[in-house]
XYZ file of C-alpha atoms in Angstrom:
470
model
C -18.679 13.786 -9.309
C -18.706 14.385 -5.551
C -20.351 10.990 -5.008
C -17.663 9.242 -7.047
C -14.798 10.923 -5.185
C -16.318 10.109 -1.781
C -16.805 6.504 -2.910
C -13.154 6.280 -3.899
C -11.969 7.620 -0.543
C -14.278 5.234 1.330
C -13.067 2.211 -0.619
C -9.440 3.130 0.040
C -10.085 2.823 3.769
C -12.120 -0.387 3.388
C -9.384 -1.974 1.283
C -6.758 -1.385 3.997
C -6.095 -5.052 4.773
C -2.988 -7.091 5.465
C -1.313 -8.290 2.256
C 0.727 -10.874 4.091
C -2.233 -12.505 5.810
C -4.587 -12.749 2.837
C -2.200 -13.401 -0.049
C 0.335 -15.822 1.381
C 1.067 -19.347 0.179
C 2.026 -21.597 3.076
C 4.076 -24.729 2.483
C 4.570 -27.256 5.265
C 7.264 -29.890 5.777
C 6.528 -32.625 8.308
C 9.477 -34.236 10.053
C 9.408 -37.296 12.339
C 12.118 -37.248 14.992
C 13.157 -40.571 16.567
C 15.504 -40.653 19.551
C 16.787 -44.028 20.753
C 18.559 -44.505 24.045
C 19.813 -47.463 26.043
C 20.623 -47.533 29.721
C 22.708 -50.364 31.173
C 22.697 -50.942 34.914
C 24.909 -53.372 36.789
C 23.275 -54.754 39.927
C 25.136 -56.900 42.440
C 22.542 -59.012 44.191
C 25.055 -60.545 46.561
C 27.862 -58.106 47.033
C 31.138 -59.379 48.471
C 31.703 -58.770 52.143
C 34.191 -59.777 54.749
C 33.112 -61.892 57.647
C 34.794 -62.454 60.960
C 35.904 -65.902 59.839
C 37.865 -64.334 57.011
C 35.893 -66.088 54.284
C 34.891 -64.048 51.245
C 31.387 -64.968 50.048
C 30.870 -65.367 46.282
C 28.810 -62.700 44.538
C 26.454 -62.557 41.534
C 25.988 -59.692 39.138
C 22.844 -58.855 37.206
C 23.020 -56.623 34.126
C 19.763 -54.765 33.438
C 19.427 -53.018 30.059
C 16.586 -50.501 29.434
C 15.874 -49.477 25.828
C 13.783 -46.312 25.271
C 12.470 -44.805 22.041
C 11.151 -41.231 21.874
C 9.346 -40.291 18.686
C 7.603 -37.010 17.841
C 6.569 -34.984 14.792
C 7.478 -31.413 13.944
C 6.069 -29.176 11.216
C 8.056 -26.392 9.547
C 6.006 -23.700 7.791
C 7.356 -21.489 5.037
C 5.387 -18.452 3.894
C 5.610 -17.181 0.302
C 3.858 -14.330 -1.526
C 0.999 -15.767 -3.544
C 0.504 -13.018 -6.123
C 2.162 -11.309 -9.059
C 0.513 -7.948 -8.452
C -1.445 -6.661 -5.482
C -2.395 -2.994 -5.447
C -4.709 -0.611 -3.668
C -5.040 2.404 -5.971
C -4.090 3.372 -9.521
C -4.857 6.598 -11.352
C -4.223 7.343 -15.038
C -4.539 10.664 -16.828
C -5.753 9.956 -20.366
C -6.363 11.737 -23.646
C -9.000 10.641 -26.132
C -12.138 12.358 -24.862
C -13.773 15.642 -25.775
C -11.170 18.362 -25.130
C -13.918 20.979 -24.674
C -15.407 19.149 -21.679
C -12.295 17.711 -20.070
C -12.130 16.292 -16.595
C -8.908 18.296 -16.199
C -7.207 15.861 -13.855
C -3.696 16.505 -15.105
C -0.954 14.112 -16.116
C -1.941 11.334 -13.672
C -5.654 12.097 -13.479
C -5.587 12.971 -9.769
C -4.879 16.710 -10.012
C -8.543 17.605 -9.762
C -9.513 21.198 -8.936
C -11.895 21.060 -5.951
C -13.315 24.470 -6.881
C -14.692 22.843 -10.046
C -14.817 19.073 -9.740
C -16.617 18.997 -6.388
C -19.581 20.917 -7.759
C -22.681 18.912 -8.595
C -23.185 20.901 -11.817
C -19.629 20.382 -13.109
C -19.746 19.580 -16.827
C -16.115 19.885 -17.757
C -13.563 22.456 -18.764
C -11.410 22.941 -21.810
C -8.357 20.674 -21.597
C -5.258 20.887 -23.726
C -4.234 17.204 -23.565
C -5.404 15.066 -20.658
C -9.174 15.097 -20.976
C -10.050 12.307 -18.562
C -8.868 9.637 -16.197
C -8.938 5.960 -15.276
C -9.273 5.063 -11.591
C -8.782 1.581 -10.174
C -9.195 0.259 -6.628
C -8.283 -3.160 -5.264
C -6.075 -4.765 -7.940
C -5.083 -8.428 -7.774
C -3.167 -10.574 -10.279
C -2.066 -14.183 -9.840
C 0.089 -16.419 -11.975
C -1.643 -18.167 -14.856
C 0.102 -21.383 -15.890
C -0.672 -21.377 -19.578
C 1.468 -22.330 -22.576
C 3.745 -24.871 -20.894
C 3.866 -22.892 -17.664
C 4.853 -19.593 -19.294
C 6.041 -17.346 -16.485
C 4.482 -13.980 -17.165
C 0.811 -14.680 -17.796
C -1.560 -13.538 -15.049
C -5.258 -13.530 -14.310
C -6.963 -11.313 -11.792
C -9.663 -8.863 -10.806
C -10.005 -5.158 -10.127
C -12.362 -4.309 -7.291
C -13.576 -1.115 -8.949
C -12.624 0.501 -12.255
C -13.834 3.827 -13.632
C -12.904 4.879 -17.180
C -13.744 8.543 -17.762
C -12.631 9.871 -21.177
C -13.989 13.333 -20.268
C -16.200 15.058 -17.690
C -19.488 13.737 -19.101
C -20.053 10.734 -16.851
C -22.522 9.205 -19.308
C -19.505 8.726 -21.599
C -17.698 6.710 -18.946
C -17.575 3.024 -18.088
C -17.685 1.621 -14.578
C -17.103 -1.914 -13.380
C -16.981 -3.835 -10.119
C -15.002 -7.070 -10.074
C -13.475 -6.466 -13.517
C -11.738 -9.571 -14.881
C -8.265 -9.074 -16.412
C -5.949 -11.305 -18.426
C -2.389 -9.940 -18.685
C 0.887 -10.844 -20.371
C 4.184 -9.134 -19.478
C 7.569 -9.071 -21.197
C 10.320 -8.119 -18.743
C 13.363 -6.130 -19.794
C 14.625 -5.645 -16.233
C 13.948 -8.174 -13.484
C 15.571 -6.529 -10.492
C 14.089 -3.591 -8.567
C 12.841 -1.382 -10.153
C 11.306 -3.754 -12.677
C 10.586 -2.656 -16.222
C 8.157 -4.484 -18.492
C 5.954 -4.074 -21.540
C 2.615 -5.817 -21.506
C -0.841 -6.309 -22.934
C -4.143 -6.724 -21.103
C -7.683 -7.801 -21.903
C -10.377 -6.798 -19.436
C -14.110 -7.329 -19.125
C -16.654 -5.715 -16.795
C -20.302 -6.769 -16.417
C -21.677 -4.488 -13.674
C -22.863 -1.751 -13.617
C -21.526 -1.097 -17.136
C -21.024 -3.920 -19.628
C -17.765 -3.411 -21.498
C -14.534 -4.839 -22.786
C -11.085 -3.298 -23.136
C -7.744 -3.981 -24.766
C -4.687 -2.076 -23.646
C -0.929 -2.112 -23.954
C 1.273 -0.689 -21.245
C 4.797 0.052 -20.113
C 5.423 -0.516 -16.406
C 8.193 0.713 -14.098
C 8.160 -0.360 -10.455
C 7.649 -1.425 -7.777
C 9.578 0.784 -5.339
C 7.936 1.040 -1.955
C 4.622 0.214 -3.588
C 4.999 3.056 -6.133
C 4.734 2.418 -9.881
C 4.698 4.473 -13.074
C 2.853 3.344 -16.207
C 2.083 4.458 -19.757
C -1.025 3.196 -21.581
C -2.526 2.912 -25.057
C -5.898 1.242 -25.232
C -9.431 0.855 -26.526
C -12.629 0.389 -24.515
C -16.232 -0.037 -25.633
C -19.416 -0.913 -23.823
C -22.911 0.010 -22.734
C -24.562 1.885 -19.879
C -28.176 0.929 -19.280
C -30.673 3.546 -18.141
C -30.620 2.051 -14.644
C -26.834 2.207 -14.140
C -25.358 4.676 -11.674
C -23.641 6.653 -14.439
C -27.034 7.459 -15.944
C -29.596 7.618 -13.143
C -27.365 9.832 -10.950
C -26.747 12.186 -13.876
C -28.971 15.234 -14.332
C -27.835 15.580 -17.957
C -28.595 12.101 -19.346
C -31.689 9.906 -19.157
C -31.175 7.121 -21.682
C -28.745 4.297 -22.373
C -25.349 5.188 -23.809
C -22.797 3.184 -25.801
C -19.363 4.691 -25.064
C -16.440 3.874 -27.356
C -13.023 5.410 -26.762
C -9.423 5.129 -27.820
C -7.185 6.392 -25.041
C -3.605 6.845 -23.986
C -1.933 8.379 -20.994
C 0.275 8.111 -17.951
C -0.514 6.534 -14.619
C 0.755 6.233 -11.077
C -0.172 3.634 -8.477
C 0.210 3.561 -4.707
C 0.487 0.659 -2.265
C 0.855 -1.477 -5.380
C 3.324 -4.381 -5.132
C 4.649 -6.468 -8.024
C 6.535 -9.761 -7.914
C 8.431 -11.464 -10.692
C 7.960 -15.236 -10.747
C 11.225 -16.123 -8.888
C 10.045 -13.961 -5.971
C 7.004 -16.175 -5.497
C 9.467 -18.875 -4.398
C 11.209 -16.578 -1.924
C 9.971 -16.536 1.656
C 8.416 -13.369 3.030
C 11.224 -12.986 5.542
C 13.793 -12.931 2.706
C 12.022 -10.381 0.495
C 13.961 -7.307 -0.623
C 12.579 -3.850 0.137
C 13.313 -0.349 -1.113
C 11.472 1.832 1.398
C 11.903 2.743 5.033
C 8.187 3.224 5.594
C 5.066 2.154 3.687
C 1.537 2.665 4.958
C -2.131 3.049 4.072
C -2.880 6.103 6.215
C -1.433 8.494 8.778
C -3.933 10.235 11.069
C -2.962 12.919 13.583
C -4.512 15.358 16.033
C -2.606 18.618 16.492
C -2.291 21.542 18.853
C -1.017 24.732 17.226
C -0.666 28.460 17.819
C -3.687 29.155 15.593
C -6.284 31.460 17.115
C -9.168 29.011 16.796
C -9.831 25.305 16.365
C -10.784 23.827 13.026
C -13.304 21.588 14.805
C -15.160 24.452 16.541
C -17.638 27.016 15.341
C -16.148 30.492 14.829
C -18.719 31.913 17.230
C -17.740 29.452 19.952
C -15.925 31.369 22.706
C -14.194 28.185 23.898
C -12.595 27.574 20.501
C -9.425 29.469 21.424
C -9.009 27.291 24.547
C -9.289 23.974 22.744
C -6.316 21.641 23.090
C -7.002 20.092 19.690
C -6.770 22.837 17.080
C -6.480 20.686 13.969
C -5.180 17.503 12.434
C -4.123 15.836 9.228
C -4.819 12.783 7.096
C -2.261 11.306 4.687
C -3.280 8.453 2.402
C -1.026 5.834 0.784
C 2.390 6.913 1.992
C 5.851 5.724 0.964
C 9.365 6.864 1.978
C 12.005 5.418 -0.375
C 15.621 4.930 0.718
C 18.375 6.648 -1.334
C 21.428 4.350 -0.992
C 23.447 6.310 -3.558
C 23.832 9.111 -0.977
C 23.025 7.598 2.403
C 20.513 4.845 3.034
C 18.970 6.862 5.867
C 18.104 9.679 3.454
C 14.764 9.179 1.745
C 12.391 10.781 -0.724
C 8.705 10.202 -0.177
C 5.205 11.072 -1.222
C 1.530 10.415 -0.500
C -1.550 10.205 -2.666
C -3.389 12.812 -0.601
C -2.440 15.113 2.256
C -5.197 17.030 4.063
C -3.813 19.272 6.813
C -5.645 21.783 9.015
C -3.881 23.620 11.828
C -6.724 25.856 12.951
C -10.050 27.422 12.083
C -8.715 29.223 8.993
C -5.296 27.576 8.601
C -4.596 24.587 6.394
C -4.517 23.142 2.920
C -4.755 20.084 0.675
C -1.880 18.475 -1.219
C -2.020 15.861 -3.981
C 1.184 13.832 -4.484
C 3.363 16.109 -2.319
C 7.154 15.824 -2.323
C 8.855 14.828 0.940
C 12.546 14.515 1.853
C 13.696 13.229 5.216
C 16.196 11.306 7.308
C 15.366 7.977 8.995
C 17.443 7.381 12.116
C 16.960 4.287 14.248
C 17.373 4.899 18.004
C 16.378 1.565 19.554
C 16.444 -1.779 17.765
C 13.131 -2.670 16.091
C 11.166 -0.002 17.910
C 12.182 3.672 18.142
C 12.937 5.963 15.186
C 13.539 9.687 14.677
C 12.430 11.109 11.341
C 13.109 14.814 10.530
C 11.590 15.873 7.188
C 10.569 18.708 4.899
C 7.502 18.408 2.693
C 6.224 20.590 -0.130
C 2.589 20.571 -1.267
C 2.086 22.299 -4.597
C -1.486 21.453 -5.678
C -4.257 22.432 -5.079
C -2.780 24.287 -2.093
C 0.771 25.569 -1.912
C 2.384 25.129 1.470
C 5.440 23.569 3.010
C 5.757 21.556 6.180
C 8.949 21.164 8.230
C 8.861 18.771 11.126
C 10.187 15.752 12.970
C 8.619 12.506 14.152
C 9.568 10.288 17.021
C 7.992 6.947 16.123
C 7.409 3.968 18.388
C 6.851 0.943 16.190
C 4.812 -2.135 16.986
C 6.461 -4.701 14.655
C 4.595 -7.693 16.015
C 1.152 -6.324 15.151
C 1.924 -5.050 11.653
C -1.191 -2.895 11.966
C -0.158 0.467 13.360
C 2.608 2.669 14.773
C 2.472 5.663 17.091
C 4.393 8.929 16.690
C 4.953 12.217 18.450
C 5.237 14.943 15.814
C 6.185 18.603 15.984
C 6.839 21.117 13.256
C 6.048 24.312 11.397
C 3.841 24.805 8.339
C 3.246 27.859 6.171
C 1.583 28.599 2.852
C -1.457 29.541 0.805
C -4.477 27.175 0.823
C -5.645 28.336 -2.629
C -2.232 29.071 -4.102
C -2.345 26.353 -6.726
C -5.884 26.882 -8.065
C -8.273 29.548 -9.223
C -11.123 29.238 -6.735
C -13.437 31.428 -8.772
C -17.105 32.003 -8.181
C -18.643 29.685 -5.636
C -15.377 28.624 -3.997
C -14.236 25.088 -3.415
C -17.487 23.817 -1.956
C -16.661 25.437 1.362
C -13.429 23.462 1.815
C -10.745 26.009 0.871
C -12.518 29.287 0.199
C -12.712 30.321 3.886
C -9.036 29.609 4.608
C -6.316 32.262 4.557
C -2.546 32.252 4.265
C -1.065 30.738 7.396
C 2.143 30.209 9.355
C 1.790 27.971 12.390
C 3.836 25.871 14.777
C 2.240 22.622 15.887
C 2.690 19.525 18.030
C 0.595 16.397 17.995
C 0.125 12.645 18.104
C -0.017 10.503 14.979
C -1.222 6.963 14.360
C 0.069 5.130 11.280
C -2.560 2.644 10.093
C -1.455 -0.538 8.325
C 2.026 0.912 8.295
C 5.260 -1.057 8.071
C 8.645 0.333 9.112
C 11.573 -1.659 7.752
C 15.020 -2.157 9.221
C 18.311 -1.369 7.554
C 18.948 -5.111 7.096
C 15.669 -5.401 5.125
C 16.721 -2.923 2.432
C 17.682 -4.553 -0.849
C 21.122 -2.934 -1.052
C 22.029 -4.560 2.289
C 20.959 -8.063 1.269
């Protein structure tokens, strides 16, 4: 299980690419400009003049006309989104597996207990409802013009899909480059969209399987979506597949068959209805102040030792860098019903360490803040409060001063300061053996900190970009 989780985290970073650059349809209009001009000059070859004898000499006049034509071409480019759905990560908590050996990932499948799931000998725990999970990375859907150009058919691929009905990985199905055929029926076509749909999928490597599923879909707001699923999947795992040969508890081919249902959440996952594919990127409506793949920071705090130093190192207490944090797949959604500058946000994962024994891990934390623009297009102040409830329980109060780099679209820089306090193992029962050395050595903490943050593949929108100001 540890290998699978590390693979997922690695692929999240590798998938951090620019949506606009790789999934844009460019249309060009060529214009020919012709400018005609005429210049008329009057030239007197023998201009009149007076002589001493008082006789005026006759004069002649030449009229010279110059005609000029200037012709040049100009090309106007218009950029449109060229996808119906483009997502980075989706997780679904499902029922349908063996409740005695559940994966125990909770309602969305991501609430995994590191004290259990990170162990190599983990073989499941008793689960009341959600016995397993579905995990998808790199999701792409494009319009399929079937049935007299019916609007809501799509075809596409999922970079990686893992269907785990329970904790026994030999009962799972895994596919790379899974093909999907989808049909949606929209009941609401303005943000947030709501649709019912059906999907057929087929994977050929490393597992060979097919699936049929129906779903309800609500989104997309700042790249966040909620889904409900009912489905059926069946396939085969050969003895040489990774689900078998990396498993100490299985050594022969398996033929998993499962009916499943559950609830899912997706991050950095953007959906377009068909009319939006004819709307230029610059005219797209947005619902979030900030959307990004990752936030990485280095911190100095009042902790006694540095997280990056050995406890026996005498220089640890003098280290400028005491800790840091990593936040994956972040979104801060504007709340126009109160004040558009007020937002509610979340992340898929928040790993925060303030010192040698201070820190915690949060999955889908809750964040509330205030986005205030100081300088046009560039400087923002963002005070916030964030609560992490699982697997650690701690809160984080702070403020960011962010300098944006809108022309790059790749990163932003922030100065951050704040205060964090809580219990690193407050949300879980660590039990015998700890959390693989990640949380078991940490203690309750209360620390002030200051640091520098880099937002990777992060976009900060302006007030004029928000949909309620369009």
